[in-house]
Amino acid sequence: MTSRARGRVPVVAYAAHAVGPEETPLRIDLVVIHTDRLEACRAFYTGLGLSFVRERHGTGPEHHAAVLGDGAVLELYPANGRAPTGRLRLGFTAPAAAGDAGRRVLTDPDGRTVVVTPA
């Protein structure tokens, strides 16, 4: 663990993330990705161990949703003329599978960086 100053606020850097002097009580509970490659992205994230269900809210577009272990939801929506979600880096902790060589840095079908760290 190392400590460094960024401006006047000290930042403590841990192995996978940095936190300020006090951790916030907020947590991410929803991540939405808009993509032109909906099925390819669904297959990619399914390959990481996520289980998706098809959803539609009201008159909105059909999309895929997966609930993560902490209750957060990852949704994959078709871009449908919207700008696809661009630069984004996601990190997941997953149970280690037989033969896992440790932390893996992958790229999803849209070019986003996805880091998978064994639990």
mmCIF file of C-alpha atoms in Angstrom:
data_model
loop_
_atom_site.group_PDB
_atom_site.id
_atom_site.type_symbol
_atom_site.label_atom_id
_atom_site.label_comp_id
_atom_site.label_asym_id
_atom_site.label_seq_id
_atom_site.Cartn_x
_atom_site.Cartn_y
_atom_site.Cartn_z
ATOM 1 C CA MET A 1 0.000 0.000 0.000
ATOM 2 C CA THR A 2 1.387 3.398 -0.935
ATOM 3 C CA SER A 3 0.226 6.918 -0.151
ATOM 4 C CA ARG A 4 0.583 9.946 -2.391
ATOM 5 C CA ALA A 5 -0.891 13.418 -2.571
ATOM 6 C CA ARG A 6 -3.060 14.478 -5.468
ATOM 7 C CA GLY A 7 -3.528 18.189 -4.953
ATOM 8 C CA ARG A 8 -4.363 18.573 -1.278
ATOM 9 C CA VAL A 9 -6.288 15.326 -0.902
ATOM 10 C CA PRO A 10 -4.147 12.305 -0.002
ATOM 11 C CA VAL A 11 -4.924 9.190 -1.990
ATOM 12 C CA VAL A 12 -4.176 5.698 -0.731
ATOM 13 C CA ALA A 13 -3.474 3.271 -3.565
ATOM 14 C CA TYR A 14 -4.349 -0.347 -2.942
ATOM 15 C CA ALA A 15 -3.667 -3.326 -5.181
ATOM 16 C CA ALA A 16 -6.663 -2.789 -7.461
ATOM 17 C CA HIS A 17 -8.003 0.694 -6.671
ATOM 18 C CA ALA A 18 -7.450 4.011 -4.973
ATOM 19 C CA VAL A 19 -9.620 5.516 -2.267
ATOM 20 C CA GLY A 20 -9.646 8.932 -0.679
ATOM 21 C CA PRO A 21 -9.136 9.588 3.015
ATOM 22 C CA GLU A 22 -12.681 8.361 3.750
ATOM 23 C CA GLU A 23 -14.499 5.713 1.756
ATOM 24 C CA THR A 24 -17.902 6.757 0.506
ATOM 25 C CA PRO A 25 -20.994 4.790 1.514
ATOM 26 C CA LEU A 26 -22.085 4.803 -2.150
ATOM 27 C CA ARG A 27 -21.786 1.677 -4.256
ATOM 28 C CA ILE A 28 -22.442 1.058 -7.914
ATOM 29 C CA ASP A 29 -25.706 -0.779 -8.426
ATOM 30 C CA LEU A 30 -26.218 -0.354 -12.174
ATOM 31 C CA VAL A 31 -23.944 -0.225 -15.220
ATOM 32 C CA VAL A 32 -25.564 0.190 -18.638
ATOM 33 C CA ILE A 33 -23.619 -0.421 -21.830
ATOM 34 C CA HIS A 34 -25.074 0.674 -25.185
ATOM 35 C CA THR A 35 -23.617 -1.316 -28.061
ATOM 36 C CA ASP A 36 -23.966 -1.940 -31.782
ATOM 37 C CA ARG A 37 -22.770 -5.530 -31.096
ATOM 38 C CA LEU A 38 -25.415 -6.620 -28.607
ATOM 39 C CA GLU A 39 -25.222 -10.390 -29.156
ATOM 40 C CA ALA A 40 -21.422 -10.427 -29.352
ATOM 41 C CA CYS A 41 -21.190 -8.489 -26.079
ATOM 42 C CA ARG A 42 -23.784 -10.743 -24.440
ATOM 43 C CA ALA A 43 -21.753 -13.789 -25.482
ATOM 44 C CA PHE A 44 -18.508 -12.205 -24.220
ATOM 45 C CA TYR A 45 -19.881 -11.346 -20.776
ATOM 46 C CA THR A 46 -21.695 -14.688 -20.558
ATOM 47 C CA GLY A 47 -18.298 -16.291 -21.155
ATOM 48 C CA LEU A 48 -17.049 -14.489 -18.041
ATOM 49 C CA GLY A 49 -19.772 -16.197 -16.010
ATOM 50 C CA LEU A 50 -22.635 -13.688 -16.105
ATOM 51 C CA SER A 51 -26.140 -15.012 -16.624
ATOM 52 C CA PHE A 52 -28.348 -12.661 -18.652
ATOM 53 C CA VAL A 53 -32.102 -12.448 -18.961
ATOM 54 C CA ARG A 54 -33.985 -10.524 -21.645
ATOM 55 C CA GLU A 55 -35.890 -7.515 -20.329
ATOM 56 C CA ARG A 56 -37.995 -4.668 -21.588
ATOM 57 C CA HIS A 57 -39.144 -1.751 -19.429
ATOM 58 C CA GLY A 58 -42.397 -0.273 -20.695
ATOM 59 C CA THR A 59 -41.993 0.709 -24.339
ATOM 60 C CA GLY A 60 -38.188 0.747 -24.132
ATOM 61 C CA PRO A 61 -35.924 -1.509 -26.162
ATOM 62 C CA GLU A 62 -35.381 -5.163 -25.385
ATOM 63 C CA HIS A 63 -32.030 -5.634 -23.666
ATOM 64 C CA HIS A 64 -30.053 -8.106 -21.531
ATOM 65 C CA ALA A 65 -29.568 -7.808 -17.758
ATOM 66 C CA ALA A 66 -27.345 -9.741 -15.347
ATOM 67 C CA VAL A 67 -27.232 -9.468 -11.569
ATOM 68 C CA LEU A 68 -23.730 -9.586 -10.102
ATOM 69 C CA GLY A 69 -22.833 -11.188 -6.779
ATOM 70 C CA ASP A 70 -23.208 -7.966 -4.789
ATOM 71 C CA GLY A 71 -26.610 -7.196 -6.306
ATOM 72 C CA ALA A 72 -25.347 -4.714 -8.899
ATOM 73 C CA VAL A 73 -26.883 -5.046 -12.368
ATOM 74 C CA LEU A 74 -25.074 -4.970 -15.717
ATOM 75 C CA GLU A 75 -27.362 -4.174 -18.640
ATOM 76 C CA LEU A 76 -26.526 -4.435 -22.316
ATOM 77 C CA TYR A 77 -28.700 -2.264 -24.552
ATOM 78 C CA PRO A 78 -28.740 -1.986 -28.333
ATOM 79 C CA ALA A 79 -27.339 1.420 -29.349
ATOM 80 C CA ASN A 80 -30.262 1.927 -31.782
ATOM 81 C CA GLY A 81 -28.850 5.134 -33.244
ATOM 82 C CA ARG A 82 -27.431 6.363 -29.927
ATOM 83 C CA ALA A 83 -23.712 6.670 -29.485
ATOM 84 C CA PRO A 84 -22.409 3.340 -28.166
ATOM 85 C CA THR A 85 -20.831 3.432 -24.726
ATOM 86 C CA GLY A 86 -17.255 4.371 -25.470
ATOM 87 C CA ARG A 87 -14.160 4.174 -23.371
ATOM 88 C CA LEU A 88 -14.899 2.290 -20.215
ATOM 89 C CA ARG A 89 -12.826 -0.026 -18.076
ATOM 90 C CA LEU A 90 -14.629 -2.702 -16.081
ATOM 91 C CA GLY A 91 -13.191 -4.906 -13.382
ATOM 92 C CA PHE A 92 -14.704 -8.127 -12.088
ATOM 93 C CA THR A 93 -13.663 -10.512 -9.342
ATOM 94 C CA ALA A 94 -14.631 -14.054 -10.244
ATOM 95 C CA PRO A 95 -14.149 -17.477 -8.721
ATOM 96 C CA ALA A 96 -10.913 -18.970 -9.986
ATOM 97 C CA ALA A 97 -11.430 -21.729 -12.513
ATOM 98 C CA ALA A 98 -9.114 -24.700 -12.870
ATOM 99 C CA GLY A 99 -6.062 -23.634 -14.810
ATOM 100 C CA ASP A 100 -6.575 -19.891 -14.229
ATOM 101 C CA ALA A 101 -3.264 -18.123 -14.495
ATOM 102 C CA GLY A 102 -4.391 -15.210 -12.324
ATOM 103 C CA ARG A 103 -5.536 -11.750 -13.325
ATOM 104 C CA ARG A 104 -6.592 -11.433 -16.961
ATOM 105 C CA VAL A 105 -6.944 -8.248 -19.001
ATOM 106 C CA LEU A 106 -9.432 -8.793 -21.818
ATOM 107 C CA THR A 107 -11.114 -6.678 -24.470
ATOM 108 C CA ASP A 108 -14.851 -6.917 -25.128
ATOM 109 C CA PRO A 109 -16.262 -6.852 -28.701
ATOM 110 C CA ASP A 110 -16.524 -3.039 -28.597
ATOM 111 C CA GLY A 111 -12.916 -2.574 -27.449
ATOM 112 C CA ARG A 112 -13.558 -1.877 -23.752
ATOM 113 C CA THR A 113 -10.964 -3.139 -21.290
ATOM 114 C CA VAL A 114 -12.277 -5.821 -18.915
ATOM 115 C CA VAL A 115 -10.082 -6.991 -16.052
ATOM 116 C CA VAL A 116 -10.961 -10.304 -14.390
ATOM 117 C CA THR A 117 -9.250 -11.075 -11.093
ATOM 118 C CA PRO A 118 -9.672 -14.490 -9.452
ATOM 119 C CA ALA A 119 -11.226 -14.439 -5.981
#
